[in-house]
Structure formats: C-alpha cells, structure tokens
mmCIF file of N, CA and C in Angstrom:
data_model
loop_
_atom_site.group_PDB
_atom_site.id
_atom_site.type_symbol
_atom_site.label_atom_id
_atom_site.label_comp_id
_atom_site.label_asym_id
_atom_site.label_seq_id
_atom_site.Cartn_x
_atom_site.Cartn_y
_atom_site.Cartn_z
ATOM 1 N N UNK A 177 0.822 -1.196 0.000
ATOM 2 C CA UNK A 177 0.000 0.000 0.000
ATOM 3 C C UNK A 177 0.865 1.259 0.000
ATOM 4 N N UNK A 178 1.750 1.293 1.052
ATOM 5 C CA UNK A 178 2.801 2.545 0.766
ATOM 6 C C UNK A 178 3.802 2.934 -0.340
ATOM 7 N N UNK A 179 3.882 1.615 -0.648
ATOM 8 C CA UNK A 179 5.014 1.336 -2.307
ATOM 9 C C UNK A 179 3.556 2.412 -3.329
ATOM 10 N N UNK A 180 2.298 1.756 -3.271
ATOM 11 C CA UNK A 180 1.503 1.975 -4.455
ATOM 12 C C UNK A 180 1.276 3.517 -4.350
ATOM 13 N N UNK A 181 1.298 4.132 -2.832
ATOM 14 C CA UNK A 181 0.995 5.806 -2.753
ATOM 15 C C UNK A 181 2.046 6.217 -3.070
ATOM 16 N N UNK A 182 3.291 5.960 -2.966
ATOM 17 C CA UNK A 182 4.716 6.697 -3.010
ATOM 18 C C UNK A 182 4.614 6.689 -4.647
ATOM 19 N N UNK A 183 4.357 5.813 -5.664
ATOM 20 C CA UNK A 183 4.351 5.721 -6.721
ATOM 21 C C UNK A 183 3.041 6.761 -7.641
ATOM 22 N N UNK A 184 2.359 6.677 -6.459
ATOM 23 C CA UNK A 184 1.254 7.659 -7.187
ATOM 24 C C UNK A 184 1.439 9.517 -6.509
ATOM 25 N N UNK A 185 2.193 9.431 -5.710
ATOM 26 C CA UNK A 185 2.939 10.435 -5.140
ATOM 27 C C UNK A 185 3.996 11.085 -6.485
ATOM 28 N N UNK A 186 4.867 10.180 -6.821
ATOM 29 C CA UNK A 186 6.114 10.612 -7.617
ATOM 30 C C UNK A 186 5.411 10.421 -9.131
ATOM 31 N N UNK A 187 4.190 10.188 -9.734
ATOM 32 C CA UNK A 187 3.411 10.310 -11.064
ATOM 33 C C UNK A 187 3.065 11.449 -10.738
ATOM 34 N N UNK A 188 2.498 11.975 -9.865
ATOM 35 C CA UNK A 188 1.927 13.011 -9.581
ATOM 36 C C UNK A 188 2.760 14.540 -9.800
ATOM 37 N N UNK A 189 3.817 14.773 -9.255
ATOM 38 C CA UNK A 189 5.254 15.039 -9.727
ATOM 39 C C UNK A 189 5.676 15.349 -10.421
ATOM 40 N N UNK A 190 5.828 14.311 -11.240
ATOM 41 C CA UNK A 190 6.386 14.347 -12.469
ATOM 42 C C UNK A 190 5.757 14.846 -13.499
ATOM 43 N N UNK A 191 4.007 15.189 -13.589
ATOM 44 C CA UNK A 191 3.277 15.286 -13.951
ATOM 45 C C UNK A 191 2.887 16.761 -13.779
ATOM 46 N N UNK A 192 3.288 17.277 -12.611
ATOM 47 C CA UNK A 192 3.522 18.776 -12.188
ATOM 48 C C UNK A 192 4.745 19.716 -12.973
ATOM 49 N N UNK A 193 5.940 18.668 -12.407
ATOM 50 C CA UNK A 193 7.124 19.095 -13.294
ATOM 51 C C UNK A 193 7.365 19.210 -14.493
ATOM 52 N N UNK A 194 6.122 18.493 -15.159
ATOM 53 C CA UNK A 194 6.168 18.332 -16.922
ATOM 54 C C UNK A 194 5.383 19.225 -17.836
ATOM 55 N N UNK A 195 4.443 19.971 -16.913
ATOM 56 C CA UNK A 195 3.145 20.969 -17.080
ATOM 57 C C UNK A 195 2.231 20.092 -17.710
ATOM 58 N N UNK A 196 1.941 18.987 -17.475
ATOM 59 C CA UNK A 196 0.867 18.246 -17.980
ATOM 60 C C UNK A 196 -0.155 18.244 -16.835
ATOM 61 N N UNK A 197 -0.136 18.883 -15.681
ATOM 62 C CA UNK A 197 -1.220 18.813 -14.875
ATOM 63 C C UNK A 197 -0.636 20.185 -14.021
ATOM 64 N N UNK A 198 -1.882 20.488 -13.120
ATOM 65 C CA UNK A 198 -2.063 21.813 -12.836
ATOM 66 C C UNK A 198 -1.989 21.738 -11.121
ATOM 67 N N UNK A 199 -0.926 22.479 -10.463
ATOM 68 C CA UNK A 199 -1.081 22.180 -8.826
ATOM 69 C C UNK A 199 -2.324 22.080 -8.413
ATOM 70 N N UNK A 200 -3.443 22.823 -8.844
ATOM 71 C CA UNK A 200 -5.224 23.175 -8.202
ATOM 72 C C UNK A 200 -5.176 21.703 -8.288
ATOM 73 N N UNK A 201 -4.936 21.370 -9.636
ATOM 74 C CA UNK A 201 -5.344 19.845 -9.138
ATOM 75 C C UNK A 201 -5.050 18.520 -8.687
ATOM 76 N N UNK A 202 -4.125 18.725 -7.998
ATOM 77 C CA UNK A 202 -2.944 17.927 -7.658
ATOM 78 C C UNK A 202 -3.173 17.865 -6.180
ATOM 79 N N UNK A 203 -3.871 19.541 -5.596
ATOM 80 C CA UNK A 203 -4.091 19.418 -4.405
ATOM 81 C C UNK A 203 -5.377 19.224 -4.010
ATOM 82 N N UNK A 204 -6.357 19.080 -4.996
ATOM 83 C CA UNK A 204 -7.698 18.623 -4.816
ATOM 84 C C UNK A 204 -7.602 17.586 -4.799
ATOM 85 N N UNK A 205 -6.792 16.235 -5.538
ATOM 86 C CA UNK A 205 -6.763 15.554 -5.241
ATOM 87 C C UNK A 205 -6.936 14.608 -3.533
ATOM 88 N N UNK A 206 -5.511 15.318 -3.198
ATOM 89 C CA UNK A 206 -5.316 15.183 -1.922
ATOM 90 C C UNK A 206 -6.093 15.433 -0.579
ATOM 91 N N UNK A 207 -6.756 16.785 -1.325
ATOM 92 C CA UNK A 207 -7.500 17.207 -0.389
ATOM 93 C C UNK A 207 -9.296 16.468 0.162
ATOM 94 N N UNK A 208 -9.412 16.079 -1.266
ATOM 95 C CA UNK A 208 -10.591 15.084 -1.327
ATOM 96 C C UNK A 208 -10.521 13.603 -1.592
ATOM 97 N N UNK A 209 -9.146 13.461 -0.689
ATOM 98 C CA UNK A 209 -8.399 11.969 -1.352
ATOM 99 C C UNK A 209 -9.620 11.525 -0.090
ATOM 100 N N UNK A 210 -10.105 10.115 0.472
ATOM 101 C CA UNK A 210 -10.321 9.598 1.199
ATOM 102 C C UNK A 210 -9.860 9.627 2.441
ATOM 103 N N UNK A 211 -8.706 9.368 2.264
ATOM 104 C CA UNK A 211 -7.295 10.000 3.638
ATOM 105 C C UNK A 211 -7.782 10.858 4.791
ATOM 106 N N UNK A 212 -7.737 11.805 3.783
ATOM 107 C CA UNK A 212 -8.255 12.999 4.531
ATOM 108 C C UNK A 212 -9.753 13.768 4.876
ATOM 109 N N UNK A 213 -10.663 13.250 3.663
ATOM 110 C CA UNK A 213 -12.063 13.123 4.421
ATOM 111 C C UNK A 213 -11.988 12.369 5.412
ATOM 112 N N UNK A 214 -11.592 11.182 5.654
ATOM 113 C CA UNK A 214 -11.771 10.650 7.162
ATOM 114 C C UNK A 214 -11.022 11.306 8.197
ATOM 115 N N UNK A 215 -10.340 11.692 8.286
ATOM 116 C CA UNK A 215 -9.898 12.283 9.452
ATOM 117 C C UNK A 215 -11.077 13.445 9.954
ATOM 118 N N UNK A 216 -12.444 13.594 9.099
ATOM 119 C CA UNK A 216 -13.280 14.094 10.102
ATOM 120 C C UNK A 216 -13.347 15.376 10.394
ATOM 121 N N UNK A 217 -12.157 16.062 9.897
ATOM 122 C CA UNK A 217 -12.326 17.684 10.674
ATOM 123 C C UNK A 217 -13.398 18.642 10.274
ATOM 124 N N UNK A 218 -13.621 18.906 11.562
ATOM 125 C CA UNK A 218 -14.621 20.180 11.623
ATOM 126 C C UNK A 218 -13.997 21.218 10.902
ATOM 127 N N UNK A 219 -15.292 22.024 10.089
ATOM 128 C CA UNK A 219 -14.637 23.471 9.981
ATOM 129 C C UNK A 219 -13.306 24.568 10.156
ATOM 130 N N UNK A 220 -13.326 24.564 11.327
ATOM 131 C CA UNK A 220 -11.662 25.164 12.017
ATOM 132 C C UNK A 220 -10.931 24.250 11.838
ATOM 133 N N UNK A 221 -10.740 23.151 12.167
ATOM 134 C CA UNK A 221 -9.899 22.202 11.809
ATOM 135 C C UNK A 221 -9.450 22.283 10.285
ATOM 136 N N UNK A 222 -10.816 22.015 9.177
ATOM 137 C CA UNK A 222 -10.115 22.640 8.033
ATOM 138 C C UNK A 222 -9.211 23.791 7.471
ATOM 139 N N UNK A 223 -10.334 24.804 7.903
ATOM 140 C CA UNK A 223 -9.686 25.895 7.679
ATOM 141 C C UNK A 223 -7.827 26.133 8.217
ATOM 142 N N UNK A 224 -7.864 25.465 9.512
ATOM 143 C CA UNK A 224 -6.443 25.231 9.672
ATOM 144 C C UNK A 224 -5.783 24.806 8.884
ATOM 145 N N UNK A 225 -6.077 23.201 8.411
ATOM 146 C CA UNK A 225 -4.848 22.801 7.433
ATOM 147 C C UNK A 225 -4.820 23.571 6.044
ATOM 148 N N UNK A 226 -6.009 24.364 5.463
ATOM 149 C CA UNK A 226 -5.801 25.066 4.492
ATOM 150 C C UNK A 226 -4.665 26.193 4.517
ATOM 151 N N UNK A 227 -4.447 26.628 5.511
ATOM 152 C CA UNK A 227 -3.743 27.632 5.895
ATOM 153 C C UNK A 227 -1.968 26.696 6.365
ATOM 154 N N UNK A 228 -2.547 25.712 6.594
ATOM 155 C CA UNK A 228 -0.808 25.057 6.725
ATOM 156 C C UNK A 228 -0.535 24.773 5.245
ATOM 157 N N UNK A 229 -1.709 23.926 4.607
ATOM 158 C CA UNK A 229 -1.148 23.219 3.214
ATOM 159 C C UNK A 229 -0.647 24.360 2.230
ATOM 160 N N UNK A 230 -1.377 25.848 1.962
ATOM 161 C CA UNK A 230 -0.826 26.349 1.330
ATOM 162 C C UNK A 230 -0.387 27.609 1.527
ATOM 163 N N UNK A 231 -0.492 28.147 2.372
ATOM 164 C CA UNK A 231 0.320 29.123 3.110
ATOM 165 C C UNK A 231 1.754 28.537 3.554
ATOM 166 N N UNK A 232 1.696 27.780 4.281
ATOM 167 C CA UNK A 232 2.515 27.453 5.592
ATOM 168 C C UNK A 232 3.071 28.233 6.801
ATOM 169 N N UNK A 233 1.647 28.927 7.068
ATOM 170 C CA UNK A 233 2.052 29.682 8.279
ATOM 171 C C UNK A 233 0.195 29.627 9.259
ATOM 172 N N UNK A 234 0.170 29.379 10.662
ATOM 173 C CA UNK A 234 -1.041 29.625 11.249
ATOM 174 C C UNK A 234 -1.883 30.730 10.333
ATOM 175 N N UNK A 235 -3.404 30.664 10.707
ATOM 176 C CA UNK A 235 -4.434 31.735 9.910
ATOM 177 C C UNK A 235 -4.423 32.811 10.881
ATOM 178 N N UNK A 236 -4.471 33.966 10.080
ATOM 179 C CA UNK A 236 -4.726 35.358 10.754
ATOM 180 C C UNK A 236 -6.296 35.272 11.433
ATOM 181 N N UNK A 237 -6.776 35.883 11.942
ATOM 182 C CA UNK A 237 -7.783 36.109 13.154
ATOM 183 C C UNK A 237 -8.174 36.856 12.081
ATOM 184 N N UNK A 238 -8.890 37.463 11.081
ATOM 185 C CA UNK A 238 -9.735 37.933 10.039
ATOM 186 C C UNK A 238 -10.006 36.879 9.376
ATOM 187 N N UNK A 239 -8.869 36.507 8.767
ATOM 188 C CA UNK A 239 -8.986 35.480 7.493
ATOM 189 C C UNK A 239 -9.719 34.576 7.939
ATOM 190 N N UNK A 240 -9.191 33.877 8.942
ATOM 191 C CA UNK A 240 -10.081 32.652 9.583
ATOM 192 C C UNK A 240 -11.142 32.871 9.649
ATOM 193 N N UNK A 241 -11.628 34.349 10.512
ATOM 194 C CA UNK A 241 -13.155 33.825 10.653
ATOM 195 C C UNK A 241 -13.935 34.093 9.168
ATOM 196 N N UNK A 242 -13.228 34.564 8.520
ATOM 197 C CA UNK A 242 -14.413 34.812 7.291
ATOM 198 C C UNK A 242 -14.278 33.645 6.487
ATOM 199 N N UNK A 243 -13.514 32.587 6.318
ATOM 200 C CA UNK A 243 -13.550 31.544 5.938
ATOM 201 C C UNK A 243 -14.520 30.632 6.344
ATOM 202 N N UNK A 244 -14.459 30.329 8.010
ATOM 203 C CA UNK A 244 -15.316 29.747 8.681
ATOM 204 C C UNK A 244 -16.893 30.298 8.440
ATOM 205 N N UNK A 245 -16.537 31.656 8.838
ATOM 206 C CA UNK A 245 -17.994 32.488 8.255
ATOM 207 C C UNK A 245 -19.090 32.084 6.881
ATOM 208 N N UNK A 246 -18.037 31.573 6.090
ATOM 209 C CA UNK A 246 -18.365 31.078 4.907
ATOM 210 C C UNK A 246 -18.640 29.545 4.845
ATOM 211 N N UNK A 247 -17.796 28.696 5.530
ATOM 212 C CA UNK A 247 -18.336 27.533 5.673
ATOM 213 C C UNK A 247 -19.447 27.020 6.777
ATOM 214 N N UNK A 248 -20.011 28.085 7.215
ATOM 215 C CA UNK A 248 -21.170 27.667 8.648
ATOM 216 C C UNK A 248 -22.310 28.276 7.714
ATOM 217 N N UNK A 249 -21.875 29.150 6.467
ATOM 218 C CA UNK A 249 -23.249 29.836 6.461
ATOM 219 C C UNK A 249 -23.512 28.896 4.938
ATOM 220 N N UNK A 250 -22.935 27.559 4.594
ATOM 221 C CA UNK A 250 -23.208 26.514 3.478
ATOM 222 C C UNK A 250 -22.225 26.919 2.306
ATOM 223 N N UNK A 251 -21.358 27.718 2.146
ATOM 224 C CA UNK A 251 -20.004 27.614 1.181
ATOM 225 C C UNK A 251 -19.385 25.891 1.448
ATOM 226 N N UNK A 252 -19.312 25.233 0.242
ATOM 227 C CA UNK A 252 -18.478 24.338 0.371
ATOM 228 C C UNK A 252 -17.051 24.181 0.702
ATOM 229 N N UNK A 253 -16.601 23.170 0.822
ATOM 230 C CA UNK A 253 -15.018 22.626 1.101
ATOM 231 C C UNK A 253 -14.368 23.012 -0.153
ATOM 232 N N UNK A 254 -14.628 22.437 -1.518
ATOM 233 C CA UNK A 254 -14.644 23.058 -1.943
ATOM 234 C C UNK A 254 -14.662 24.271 -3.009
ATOM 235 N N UNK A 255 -15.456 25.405 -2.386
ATOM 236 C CA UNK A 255 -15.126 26.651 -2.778
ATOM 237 C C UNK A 255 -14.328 27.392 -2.070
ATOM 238 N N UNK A 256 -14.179 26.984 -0.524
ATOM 239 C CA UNK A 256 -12.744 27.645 0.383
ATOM 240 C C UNK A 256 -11.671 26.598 -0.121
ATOM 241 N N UNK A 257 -11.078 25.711 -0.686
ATOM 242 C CA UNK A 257 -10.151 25.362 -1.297
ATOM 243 C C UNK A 257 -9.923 25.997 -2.513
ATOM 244 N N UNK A 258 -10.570 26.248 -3.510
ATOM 245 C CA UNK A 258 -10.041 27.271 -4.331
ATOM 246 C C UNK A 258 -9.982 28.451 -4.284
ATOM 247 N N UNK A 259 -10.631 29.612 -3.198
ATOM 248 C CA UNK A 259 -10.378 30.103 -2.892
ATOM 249 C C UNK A 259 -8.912 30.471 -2.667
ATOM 250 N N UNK A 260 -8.293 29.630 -1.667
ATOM 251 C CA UNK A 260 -6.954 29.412 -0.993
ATOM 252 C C UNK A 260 -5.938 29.453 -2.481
ATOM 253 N N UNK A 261 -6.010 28.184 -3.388
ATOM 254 C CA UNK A 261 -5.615 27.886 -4.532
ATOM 255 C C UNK A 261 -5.394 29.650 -5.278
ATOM 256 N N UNK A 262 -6.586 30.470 -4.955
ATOM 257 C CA UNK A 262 -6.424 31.437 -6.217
ATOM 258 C C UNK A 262 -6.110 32.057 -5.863
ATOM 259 N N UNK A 263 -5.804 31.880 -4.582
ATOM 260 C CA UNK A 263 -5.175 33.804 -3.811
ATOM 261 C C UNK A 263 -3.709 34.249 -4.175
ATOM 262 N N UNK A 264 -3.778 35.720 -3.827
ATOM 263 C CA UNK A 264 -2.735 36.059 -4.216
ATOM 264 C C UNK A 264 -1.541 36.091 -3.307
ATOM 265 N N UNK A 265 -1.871 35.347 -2.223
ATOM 266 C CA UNK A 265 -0.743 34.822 -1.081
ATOM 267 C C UNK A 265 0.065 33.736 -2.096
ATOM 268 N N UNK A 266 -0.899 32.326 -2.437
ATOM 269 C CA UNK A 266 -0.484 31.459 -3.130
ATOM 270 C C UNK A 266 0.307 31.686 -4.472
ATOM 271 N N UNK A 267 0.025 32.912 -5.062
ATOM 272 C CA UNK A 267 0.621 33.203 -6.581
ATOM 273 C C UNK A 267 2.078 33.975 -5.810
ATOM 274 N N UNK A 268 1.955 34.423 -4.965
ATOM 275 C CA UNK A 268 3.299 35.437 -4.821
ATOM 276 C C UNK A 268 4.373 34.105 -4.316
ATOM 277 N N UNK A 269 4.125 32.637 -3.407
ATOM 278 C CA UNK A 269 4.604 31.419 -3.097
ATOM 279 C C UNK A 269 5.058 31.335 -4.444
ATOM 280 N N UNK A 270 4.342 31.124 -5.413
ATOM 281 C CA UNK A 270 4.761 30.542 -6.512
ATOM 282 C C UNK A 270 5.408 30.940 -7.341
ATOM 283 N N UNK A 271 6.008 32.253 -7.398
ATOM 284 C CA UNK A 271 6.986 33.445 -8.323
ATOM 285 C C UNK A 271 8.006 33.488 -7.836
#
C-alpha cells in the first residue's frame, strides 16, 4: 500500500514538473483523497490545514473567521479550497 501511494505520489510530480497537470489539481486531489475526508475535521480544523497546506504559516484572526464564516453559512469545502488555490498569497509562493 505505501510502495503503491509513493508511486502515485512521484506520477503526480512528475506530472507537475512536466506541465501536464495543474497544482489546483494535484491538491484537490489530496485534499478530497479519502485519507483525509476521514480524518473528520470540523470546519476550524479545516480551515487550519488550508492555511498550513498552502500558506505554511497559522491563519490570521480575520482570514479565519471569514472563511469559517463562509463555511457555517453553506459555502463548500470546496469553494474555500479554491479560494486558498487562487489567492494572491499562493501566486506570490509561486513566483
């Protein structure tokens, strides 16, 4: 099982590195892999790892709550994942 993820880990990759696929979707993957729907997290809990996976720094006390704000009042998972994906935190990471 770990041989078969590490292998679909390093396709994945290579597949990034080659411009034949697009990070948005590389991390939707992941993000809606099974894996990680089970782990269950509430709201804040998400919104946390969104803010680790592509930031990599804790969420500001604005940002957060209007995220959350957005997922209590029926915004999906996601539309705050691409959100995150399109921001211009994430584009300035990537330059």
């Amino acid at each position: 099982m770990i041989g078969q993820r590490l292998l679909q880990m390093v396709r994945r990759a290579n597949r990034l590195a080659t411009g034949q696929e697009q990070g948005a979707n590389i991390a939707f993957g992941f993000i809606f892999s099974d894996e990680f729907r089970n782990l269950n997290l509430c709201n804040e809990h998400y919104v946390d790892a969104m803010y680790e996976a592509f930031f990599d720094r804790e969420p500001d006390a604005a940002g957060k709550a209007d995220w959350l704000g957005q997922l209590n009042s029926g915004a999906t998972r996601g539309h705050v994942m691409t959100g995150f994906v399109n921001s211009q935190e994430v584009a300035n990471l990537c330059t």
